[in-house]
């Protein structure tokens, strides 16, 4: 059975307009670039199996949201390929994309911004389904809408209210019901609980896991929060400067991270698994600008273990077995792998 999502060599380079360039500040002045490009996503490959939760983690600006938006075709990719349920959508026209959109829905960090404030909740939830089925089947749509609202923990009276009458957690429930209405196989969730209180976060994550089991959903789940990712993910991909540097099943990643960046990221959040021996790598310095990528490995300018090869050659993801892959030259030189 093919994966619900297959991403191969995905690239997203944003052209910076003069106006935008004037507004950004860079340490050491604006780099003199004739044709400034933001290298937001630099050849990322991964797949999501049916029913699987793959989480993407990494620091702010590493390209997580851009990966999500590029897959959802909010920005068309500048390189690489995206397959949804076996269909290559990379170059589909907006019209040809419509049936694929039903298989892949998105939910966002701030449901308030993505819910129309002038629409009643039942209309918000019904809208994608009405588009798909047409207004001739309004009664069926209405019934399914109420079912979905019940399924995410809202009652029929609440269907008549407007988004501002709900709490953040309830609004995220509405966003989830809306995404579910067209029966997708994949939900792309970009920081869906980051704006919520910790106690509410757990409720929403548990709801998402229940719905996964009930509807056979897969999630591409984006978060900068390792404890959230630990709660929900089957598998984790770690991003740095627009590169995917490591992927592994959740427990394997937390127990035996292999990329120096993953080790550093986990050592900055020691509380998740107290049994885990503490990784030893500390992050120093700043992330380089995506306008001007380092040669070779994107992480080498901050990596305490970097050596000559790391500047000369860009590492690619290598399969280490057991579902773990890492993009790091240390794999070939284990004797150097000590900070
Ligand atoms: N529309 C755009 N035009 C130009 N540059 C962009 C655009 N969108 C994102 N970027 C840049 O692309 C890079 C990746 O940004 P992105 O928002 O994907 O990161 P992120 O990992 O989602 O960060 P966060 O955790 O803060 O949400 C950053 O350098 C960002 O400034
Ligand atoms: Mg983001």
Coordinates of N, CA and C in Angstrom, one line a residue, residues 58-285:
X58 N 12.1 21.2 15.5 CA 13.2 22.0 15.2 C 13.0 23.5 15.7
X59 N 14.0 24.2 15.8 CA 13.9 25.6 16.4 C 13.1 26.5 15.4
X60 N 12.7 27.6 15.9 CA 12.0 28.6 15.1 C 12.8 29.0 13.9
X61 N 12.1 29.0 12.7 CA 12.8 29.4 11.5 C 13.5 28.3 10.7
X62 N 13.4 27.1 11.2 CA 14.1 26.0 10.6 C 13.3 25.4 9.3
X63 N 12.1 26.0 9.1 CA 11.4 25.6 7.9 C 10.2 24.7 8.1
X64 N 9.8 24.4 9.3 CA 8.7 23.5 9.6 C 7.4 23.9 8.9
X65 N 7.0 25.2 9.1 CA 5.7 25.7 8.5 C 5.8 25.7 7.0
X66 N 7.0 26.1 6.5 CA 7.2 26.1 5.1 C 7.0 24.8 4.4
X67 N 7.5 23.7 5.1 CA 7.3 22.4 4.6 C 5.8 22.1 4.5
X68 N 5.1 22.4 5.6 CA 3.6 22.2 5.7 C 2.9 22.9 4.6
X69 N 3.2 24.2 4.4 CA 2.5 25.0 3.5 C 2.9 24.6 2.0
X70 N 4.1 24.2 1.8 CA 4.5 23.8 0.5 C 3.8 22.5 0.1
X71 N 3.6 21.5 1.1 CA 2.9 20.3 0.8 C 1.5 20.6 0.5
X72 N 0.9 21.5 1.3 CA -0.5 21.9 1.1 C -0.7 22.8 -0.1
X73 N 0.4 23.1 -0.8 CA 0.4 24.0 -2.0 C -0.1 25.4 -1.7
X74 N 0.0 25.9 -0.5 CA -0.2 27.3 -0.2 C 0.9 28.1 -0.9
X75 N 2.1 27.5 -0.9 CA 3.2 28.0 -1.8 C 3.6 26.8 -2.7
X76 N 3.5 27.0 -4.0 CA 4.0 25.9 -4.9 C 5.5 25.7 -4.7
X77 N 5.9 24.4 -4.7 CA 7.3 24.1 -4.4 C 8.2 24.7 -5.5
X78 N 9.5 25.1 -5.2 CA 10.4 25.5 -6.2 C 11.3 24.3 -6.6
X79 N 11.1 23.1 -6.0 CA 11.8 21.9 -6.4 C 11.3 20.7 -5.6
X80 N 11.5 19.5 -6.2 CA 11.1 18.3 -5.6 C 9.7 17.9 -5.9
X81 N 9.2 16.9 -5.2 CA 8.0 16.3 -5.5 C 7.1 16.0 -4.3
X82 N 5.8 16.1 -4.4 CA 4.9 15.7 -3.4 C 3.9 14.8 -3.9
X83 N 3.7 13.6 -3.3 CA 2.7 12.7 -3.7 C 1.7 12.5 -2.6
X84 N 0.4 12.6 -2.9 CA -0.6 12.4 -1.9 C -1.4 11.2 -2.3
X85 N -1.4 10.1 -1.5 CA -2.1 8.9 -1.8 C -1.8 8.4 -3.2
X86 N -0.5 8.5 -3.5 CA -0.1 7.9 -4.8 C -0.2 8.9 -6.0
X87 N -0.8 10.1 -5.8 CA -0.9 11.0 -6.9 C 0.2 12.1 -6.8
X88 N 0.9 12.3 -7.8 CA 1.9 13.4 -7.8 C 1.1 14.8 -8.0
X89 N 1.2 15.6 -6.9 CA 0.4 16.8 -7.0 C 1.3 18.0 -7.3
X90 N 2.6 17.8 -7.5 CA 3.5 18.9 -7.6 C 3.1 19.9 -8.6
X91 N 2.7 19.5 -9.7 CA 2.4 20.4 -10.8 C 0.9 20.5 -11.2
X92 N 0.1 20.0 -10.3 CA -1.4 20.0 -10.7 C -1.9 21.4 -10.7
X93 N -2.8 21.7 -11.6 CA -3.5 23.0 -11.6 C -4.4 23.1 -10.4
X94 N -4.8 24.4 -10.0 CA -5.7 24.5 -8.8 C -6.9 23.6 -9.0
X95 N -7.5 23.6 -10.2 CA -8.7 22.8 -10.4 C -8.5 21.3 -10.2
X96 N -7.3 20.8 -10.8 CA -7.0 19.4 -10.6 C -6.7 19.0 -9.2
X97 N -6.3 20.1 -8.4 CA -5.9 19.8 -7.0 C -7.1 19.6 -6.1
X98 N -8.3 20.1 -6.6 CA -9.5 20.0 -5.7 C -9.8 18.7 -5.1
X99 N -9.9 17.6 -5.9 CA -10.2 16.3 -5.3 C -9.1 15.9 -4.3
X100 N -7.8 16.3 -4.5 CA -6.7 15.9 -3.6 C -6.8 16.6 -2.3
X101 N -7.3 17.9 -2.4 CA -7.5 18.7 -1.2 C -8.4 18.0 -0.1
X102 N -9.3 17.2 -0.6 CA -10.2 16.5 0.3 C -9.4 15.4 1.1
X103 N -8.3 14.9 0.5 CA -7.6 13.9 1.2 C -6.6 14.4 2.2
X104 N -6.4 15.8 2.1 CA -5.3 16.4 2.9 C -5.9 17.7 3.4
X105 N -6.1 17.8 4.7 CA -6.6 19.0 5.3 C -5.6 19.6 6.3
X106 N -5.7 20.9 6.5 CA -4.7 21.5 7.4 C -5.4 22.1 8.6
X107 N -4.7 22.0 9.8 CA -5.2 22.8 10.9 C -4.0 23.7 11.4
X108 N -4.3 24.8 12.1 CA -3.3 25.8 12.3 C -3.2 26.1 13.8
X109 N -2.1 26.8 14.1 CA -1.9 27.2 15.5 C -3.0 28.0 16.1
X110 N -3.4 29.0 15.3 CA -4.4 30.0 15.8 C -5.7 29.7 15.1
X111 N -6.6 28.9 15.7 CA -7.8 28.6 15.0 C -8.7 29.9 14.8
X112 N -8.5 30.8 15.7 CA -9.3 32.0 15.6 C -9.1 32.7 14.2
X113 N -7.8 32.8 13.8 CA -7.4 33.4 12.6 C -7.9 32.6 11.4
X114 N -8.1 31.3 11.5 CA -8.5 30.5 10.4 C -10.0 30.2 10.3
X115 N -10.8 30.7 11.4 CA -12.2 30.5 11.3 C -12.9 31.8 11.0
X116 N -13.8 31.9 10.1 CA -14.5 33.1 9.7 C -15.3 33.6 10.9
X117 N -15.0 34.8 11.4 CA -15.7 35.3 12.6 C -17.2 35.6 12.4
X118 N -17.6 35.7 11.1 CA -19.0 36.0 10.8 C -19.8 34.8 10.5
X119 N -19.2 33.6 10.5 CA -20.0 32.4 10.2 C -20.3 31.7 11.5
X120 N -21.5 31.1 11.5 CA -21.8 30.2 12.7 C -21.0 28.9 12.6
X121 N -20.8 28.3 13.7 CA -19.9 27.1 13.8 C -20.4 26.0 12.8
X122 N -21.7 25.9 12.7 CA -22.2 24.8 11.9 C -21.8 25.1 10.4
X123 N -21.8 26.3 10.0 CA -21.5 26.7 8.6 C -20.0 26.5 8.4
X124 N -19.2 26.9 9.4 CA -17.8 26.7 9.3 C -17.4 25.3 9.0
X125 N -18.0 24.4 9.8 CA -17.7 23.0 9.8 C -18.2 22.4 8.5
X126 N -19.4 22.9 8.0 CA -20.0 22.3 6.8 C -19.4 22.7 5.5
X127 N -18.7 23.9 5.5 CA -18.3 24.5 4.3 C -17.4 23.6 3.4
X128 N -16.4 22.9 3.8 CA -15.6 22.1 2.9 C -16.5 20.9 2.3
X129 N -17.4 20.4 3.2 CA -18.2 19.3 2.7 C -19.2 19.8 1.7
X130 N -19.8 20.9 1.9 CA -20.8 21.5 1.0 C -20.1 21.7 -0.4
X131 N -18.9 22.2 -0.3 CA -18.1 22.4 -1.6 C -18.0 21.1 -2.3
X132 N -17.8 20.1 -1.6 CA -17.5 18.8 -2.2 C -18.8 18.1 -2.7
X133 N -19.9 18.2 -1.9 CA -21.1 17.5 -2.3 C -22.1 18.3 -3.1
X134 N -22.0 19.7 -2.9 CA -23.0 20.6 -3.6 C -24.2 20.8 -2.7
X135 N -24.9 21.9 -2.9 CA -25.9 22.3 -2.0 C -27.2 21.4 -2.1
X136 N -27.2 20.6 -3.1 CA -28.4 19.6 -3.2 C -28.4 18.6 -2.1
X137 N -27.3 18.5 -1.4 CA -27.3 17.5 -0.3 C -27.1 18.2 1.1
X138 N -27.8 19.3 1.2 CA -27.6 20.1 2.4 C -28.1 19.4 3.7
X139 N -29.1 18.6 3.6 CA -29.6 17.9 4.7 C -28.6 16.9 5.3
X140 N -28.0 16.2 4.3 CA -27.0 15.2 4.7 C -25.8 15.9 5.3
X141 N -25.4 17.1 4.7 CA -24.3 17.8 5.2 C -24.6 18.3 6.7
X142 N -25.8 18.7 6.9 CA -26.2 19.2 8.2 C -26.1 18.1 9.3
X143 N -26.6 17.0 8.9 CA -26.5 15.8 9.8 C -25.1 15.4 10.2
X144 N -24.3 15.4 9.1 CA -22.9 15.0 9.3 C -22.1 16.1 10.2
X145 N -22.5 17.3 10.0 CA -21.9 18.4 10.7 C -22.1 18.2 12.2
X146 N -23.4 17.9 12.6 CA -23.7 17.8 14.0 C -23.0 16.5 14.6
X147 N -22.9 15.5 13.8 CA -22.2 14.3 14.2 C -20.7 14.6 14.5
X148 N -20.1 15.4 13.6 CA -18.7 15.7 13.8 C -18.5 16.6 15.0
X149 N -19.4 17.6 15.2 CA -19.3 18.4 16.4 C -19.4 17.6 17.6
X150 N -20.3 16.6 17.6 CA -20.4 15.8 18.8 C -19.1 15.0 19.0
X151 N -18.6 14.5 17.9 CA -17.4 13.7 18.0 C -16.2 14.4 18.6
X152 N -16.1 15.8 18.3 CA -15.0 16.5 18.9 C -15.4 17.1 20.2
X153 N -16.6 16.8 20.7 CA -16.9 17.2 22.1 C -17.7 18.5 22.2
X154 N -18.5 18.9 21.1 CA -19.3 20.1 21.1 C -20.8 19.6 20.9
X155 N -21.7 20.4 21.5 CA -23.1 20.0 21.4 C -23.9 20.8 20.4
X156 N -25.1 20.3 20.0 CA -25.8 21.0 18.9 C -26.1 22.5 19.1
X157 N -26.4 22.9 20.4 CA -26.6 24.3 20.6 C -25.4 25.1 20.2
X158 N -24.2 24.6 20.5 CA -23.0 25.3 20.2 C -22.8 25.5 18.7
X159 N -23.4 24.7 17.9 CA -23.3 24.8 16.5 C -23.9 26.1 16.0
X160 N -24.8 26.8 16.8 CA -25.4 28.0 16.4 C -24.6 29.2 16.8
X161 N -23.5 29.0 17.5 CA -22.8 30.2 18.0 C -21.6 30.5 17.0
X162 N -21.0 31.7 17.3 CA -19.9 32.2 16.5 C -18.5 31.9 17.2
X163 N -17.4 31.9 16.4 CA -16.1 31.5 17.0 C -15.7 32.3 18.2
X164 N -16.1 33.6 18.3 CA -15.6 34.4 19.5 C -16.3 33.9 20.8
X165 N -17.3 33.1 20.7 CA -18.0 32.7 21.9 C -17.4 31.4 22.5
X166 N -16.2 31.0 21.9 CA -15.6 29.8 22.4 C -14.2 30.1 22.9
X167 N -13.7 29.1 23.8 CA -12.3 29.2 24.3 C -11.4 28.7 23.2
X168 N -10.1 28.9 23.4 CA -9.1 28.5 22.5 C -9.1 27.0 22.2
X169 N -9.3 26.2 23.2 CA -9.3 24.8 23.0 C -10.6 24.4 22.3
X170 N -11.7 25.0 22.5 CA -12.9 24.7 21.8 C -12.8 25.1 20.3
X171 N -12.1 26.2 20.1 CA -11.9 26.7 18.7 C -11.1 25.7 18.0
X172 N -10.1 25.1 18.7 CA -9.3 24.1 18.0 C -10.1 22.9 17.7
X173 N -11.1 22.5 18.6 CA -12.0 21.4 18.3 C -12.8 21.7 17.0
X174 N -13.3 23.0 16.9 CA -14.0 23.3 15.7 C -13.2 23.2 14.4
X175 N -11.9 23.6 14.5 CA -11.0 23.5 13.4 C -10.8 22.0 13.0
X176 N -10.7 21.2 14.0 CA -10.5 19.8 13.7 C -11.8 19.2 13.1
X177 N -13.0 19.5 13.6 CA -14.2 19.0 13.0 C -14.3 19.5 11.5
X178 N -13.9 20.7 11.3 CA -14.0 21.2 9.9 C -13.0 20.4 9.0
X179 N -11.8 20.1 9.5 CA -10.9 19.4 8.7 C -11.4 18.0 8.4
X180 N -12.1 17.4 9.4 CA -12.5 16.0 9.3 C -13.7 15.9 8.4
X181 N -14.4 17.0 8.1 CA -15.7 16.9 7.4 C -15.6 16.2 6.1
X182 N -14.5 16.3 5.4 CA -14.4 15.7 4.0 C -13.7 14.4 4.1
X183 N -13.5 13.8 5.3 CA -13.0 12.5 5.4 C -11.6 12.4 4.9
X184 N -10.6 13.2 5.3 CA -9.3 13.1 4.8 C -8.5 11.9 5.3
X185 N -7.5 11.5 4.6 CA -6.6 10.5 5.1 C -5.4 11.1 5.8
X186 N -5.2 12.4 5.6 CA -4.0 13.1 6.2 C -4.4 14.4 6.7
X187 N -4.0 14.7 7.9 CA -4.2 16.1 8.5 C -2.8 16.7 8.7
X188 N -2.6 17.8 8.2 CA -1.3 18.6 8.4 C -1.6 19.6 9.5
X189 N -1.0 19.4 10.7 CA -1.3 20.2 11.8 C -0.1 21.0 12.2
X190 N -0.1 22.4 12.0 CA 1.0 23.2 12.3 C 0.9 23.9 13.6
X191 N 1.6 23.4 14.6 CA 1.6 23.9 16.0 C 0.1 24.0 16.5
X192 N -0.7 22.9 16.4 CA -2.1 23.1 16.7 C -2.4 23.3 18.2
X193 N -1.4 23.0 19.1 CA -1.7 23.2 20.5 C -0.8 24.3 21.2
X194 N 0.1 24.9 20.4 CA 1.1 25.8 20.9 C 0.5 27.0 21.6
X195 N -0.7 27.4 21.2 CA -1.3 28.6 21.8 C -2.2 28.3 23.0
X196 N -2.3 27.0 23.4 CA -3.2 26.6 24.4 C -2.5 26.3 25.8
X197 N -3.3 26.4 26.9 CA -2.7 26.1 28.2 C -2.3 24.6 28.2
X198 N -1.3 24.3 29.0 CA -0.8 22.9 29.0 C -1.9 21.9 29.3
X199 N -2.9 22.2 30.2 CA -3.9 21.2 30.5 C -4.8 21.0 29.3
X200 N -5.1 22.0 28.6 CA -5.9 21.9 27.4 C -5.2 21.2 26.3
X201 N -3.9 21.5 26.2 CA -3.1 20.8 25.2 C -3.3 19.3 25.2
X202 N -3.2 18.7 26.4 CA -3.3 17.3 26.5 C -4.6 16.8 26.0
X203 N -5.7 17.5 26.3 CA -7.0 17.1 25.9 C -7.1 17.1 24.3
X204 N -6.6 18.1 23.7 CA -6.6 18.2 22.3 C -5.8 17.1 21.6
X205 N -4.6 16.9 22.2 CA -3.7 15.8 21.7 C -4.4 14.4 21.8
X206 N -5.1 14.2 22.9 CA -5.7 12.9 23.1 C -6.9 12.8 22.2
X207 N -7.6 13.9 21.9 CA -8.7 13.9 21.0 C -8.1 13.5 19.6
X208 N -7.0 14.1 19.2 CA -6.5 13.9 17.9 C -6.1 12.4 17.8
X209 N -5.5 11.8 18.9 CA -5.1 10.4 18.8 C -6.4 9.5 18.7
X210 N -7.4 9.8 19.5 CA -8.7 9.0 19.4 C -9.2 9.1 17.9
X211 N -9.2 10.3 17.3 CA -9.8 10.4 16.0 C -8.9 9.7 15.0
X212 N -7.6 9.6 15.2 CA -6.7 8.9 14.4 C -7.2 7.4 14.3
X213 N -7.4 6.9 15.5 CA -7.8 5.5 15.6 C -9.1 5.2 15.0
X214 N -10.1 6.2 15.2 CA -11.4 6.0 14.7 C -11.5 6.1 13.2
X215 N -10.8 7.1 12.6 CA -10.9 7.4 11.2 C -9.7 6.9 10.4
X216 N -8.8 6.3 11.0 CA -7.6 5.8 10.3 C -6.8 7.0 9.7
X217 N -6.8 8.1 10.5 CA -6.1 9.3 10.0 C -4.6 9.2 10.1
X218 N -3.9 9.9 9.3 CA -2.4 10.1 9.5 C -2.3 11.6 9.8
X219 N -1.2 11.9 10.6 CA -0.9 13.4 10.8 C 0.5 13.7 10.5
X220 N 0.7 14.8 9.8 CA 2.0 15.4 9.8 C 1.9 16.5 10.8
X221 N 2.6 16.4 11.9 CA 2.3 17.2 13.1 C 3.5 18.0 13.4
X222 N 3.4 19.3 13.3 CA 4.5 20.2 13.5 C 4.5 20.9 14.8
X223 N 5.7 20.9 15.5 CA 5.7 21.5 16.8 C 7.2 21.8 17.1
X224 N 7.4 22.8 17.9 CA 8.8 23.1 18.4 C 8.9 22.5 19.8
X225 N 7.8 21.9 20.3 CA 7.8 21.5 21.7 C 8.0 20.0 21.8
X226 N 9.1 19.6 22.4 CA 9.5 18.2 22.4 C 8.5 17.3 23.3
X227 N 8.0 17.9 24.3 CA 7.1 17.1 25.2 C 5.7 16.9 24.4
X228 N 5.3 17.8 23.6 CA 4.1 17.6 22.8 C 4.4 16.5 21.8
X229 N 5.5 16.6 21.2 CA 5.9 15.6 20.1 C 6.0 14.2 20.7
X230 N 6.6 14.2 22.0 CA 6.7 12.9 22.6 C 5.3 12.3 22.9
X231 N 4.4 13.1 23.2 CA 3.0 12.7 23.5 C 2.3 12.0 22.3
X232 N 2.5 12.7 21.1 CA 1.7 12.3 20.0 C 2.4 11.5 18.9
X233 N 3.7 11.6 18.7 CA 4.3 11.1 17.5 C 4.6 9.6 17.5
X234 N 4.5 8.9 16.4 CA 5.0 7.6 16.2 C 6.5 7.7 15.8
X235 N 6.7 8.7 14.9 CA 8.0 8.9 14.3 C 8.3 10.4 14.3
X236 N 9.6 10.7 14.4 CA 9.9 12.1 14.5 C 11.0 12.5 13.4
X237 N 10.8 13.6 12.8 CA 11.8 14.2 11.9 C 12.4 15.5 12.5
X238 N 13.7 15.6 12.6 CA 14.3 16.8 13.1 C 14.8 17.7 12.0
X239 N 14.4 19.0 12.0 CA 14.9 19.9 11.0 C 15.8 20.9 11.6
X240 N 16.8 21.3 10.7 CA 17.7 22.4 11.0 C 18.0 23.2 9.8
X241 N 17.8 24.5 9.8 CA 18.1 25.3 8.6 C 17.6 24.8 7.3
X242 N 16.3 24.3 7.3 CA 15.7 23.8 6.1 C 16.1 22.5 5.6
X243 N 17.0 21.8 6.5 CA 17.4 20.4 6.2 C 16.7 19.5 7.2
X244 N 16.4 18.2 6.7 CA 15.9 17.2 7.6 C 17.2 16.5 8.0
X245 N 17.6 16.5 9.3 CA 18.9 16.0 9.7 C 18.8 14.6 10.3
X246 N 17.6 14.2 10.8 CA 17.4 12.9 11.4 C 16.0 12.5 11.4
X247 N 15.7 11.2 11.2 CA 14.3 10.7 11.4 C 14.5 9.4 12.2
X248 N 13.5 9.1 13.1 CA 13.6 7.9 13.8 C 12.2 7.7 14.5
X249 N 11.9 6.4 14.8 CA 10.7 6.1 15.7 C 10.9 6.9 17.0
X250 N 9.8 7.3 17.6 CA 9.9 8.2 18.7 C 10.8 7.7 19.8
X251 N 10.6 6.5 20.3 CA 11.4 6.1 21.4 C 12.9 5.9 21.1
X252 N 13.1 5.5 19.9 CA 14.5 5.4 19.4 C 15.2 6.8 19.4
X253 N 14.4 7.8 18.9 CA 15.0 9.1 18.8 C 15.4 9.7 20.2
X254 N 14.4 9.5 21.2 CA 14.7 10.0 22.5 C 15.8 9.2 23.2
X255 N 15.8 7.8 23.0 CA 16.8 7.0 23.7 C 18.2 7.1 23.0
X256 N 18.2 7.2 21.7 CA 19.5 7.1 21.0 C 19.6 8.1 19.8
X257 N 19.5 9.4 20.1 CA 19.6 10.3 19.0 C 21.0 10.2 18.5
X258 N 21.2 10.3 17.1 CA 22.5 10.2 16.5 C 23.1 11.5 15.9
X259 N 22.2 12.3 15.4 CA 22.8 13.6 14.9 C 23.2 14.5 16.0
X260 N 24.3 15.2 15.9 CA 24.8 16.1 17.0 C 23.7 17.2 17.2
X261 N 23.0 17.6 16.2 CA 21.9 18.6 16.5 C 20.8 18.0 17.3
X262 N 20.4 16.8 17.0 CA 19.3 16.2 17.8 C 19.8 16.0 19.2
X263 N 21.0 15.6 19.4 CA 21.5 15.4 20.7 C 21.5 16.7 21.5
X264 N 21.9 17.8 20.8 CA 21.9 19.1 21.5 C 20.4 19.5 21.8
X265 N 19.5 19.3 20.9 CA 18.1 19.7 21.1 C 17.5 19.0 22.3
X266 N 17.8 17.7 22.4 CA 17.3 16.9 23.5 C 18.0 17.3 24.8
X267 N 19.2 17.6 24.8 CA 19.9 18.0 26.1 C 19.3 19.3 26.6
X268 N 18.8 20.1 25.7 CA 18.1 21.4 26.1 C 16.8 21.1 26.8
X269 N 16.2 19.9 26.6 CA 14.9 19.6 27.2 C 15.0 18.3 28.0
X270 N 15.7 18.3 29.1 CA 16.0 17.0 29.8 C 14.9 16.4 30.5
X271 N 13.7 17.0 30.6 CA 12.7 16.5 31.6 C 11.8 15.4 31.0
X272 N 11.9 15.2 29.7 CA 10.9 14.3 29.1 C 11.0 12.8 29.6
X273 N 12.2 12.3 29.6 CA 12.5 11.0 30.0 C 13.7 11.0 31.0
X274 N 13.4 11.0 32.3 CA 14.5 11.1 33.2 C 15.4 9.9 33.2
X275 N 15.0 8.7 32.6 CA 15.8 7.6 32.6 C 16.9 7.7 31.5
X276 N 16.6 8.6 30.5 CA 17.5 8.7 29.4 C 18.9 9.3 29.9
X277 N 20.0 8.7 29.5 CA 21.2 9.3 29.8 C 21.3 10.7 29.1
X278 N 21.8 11.7 29.8 CA 21.7 13.0 29.2 C 22.7 13.2 28.1
X279 N 22.2 13.6 26.9 CA 23.2 13.9 25.9 C 24.1 15.0 26.3
X280 N 25.2 15.1 25.6 CA 26.3 15.9 26.1 C 26.6 17.2 25.3
X281 N 25.9 17.3 24.2 CA 26.2 18.4 23.3 C 25.4 19.7 23.6
X282 N 26.1 20.8 23.7 CA 25.5 22.0 24.0 C 25.5 22.9 22.8
X283 N 24.3 23.6 22.5 CA 24.3 24.5 21.4 C 24.9 25.8 21.7
X284 N 25.8 26.3 20.8 CA 26.4 27.6 21.0 C 26.2 28.4 19.7
X285 N 26.3 29.7 19.8 CA 26.2 30.5 18.6 C 24.8 30.6 18.0

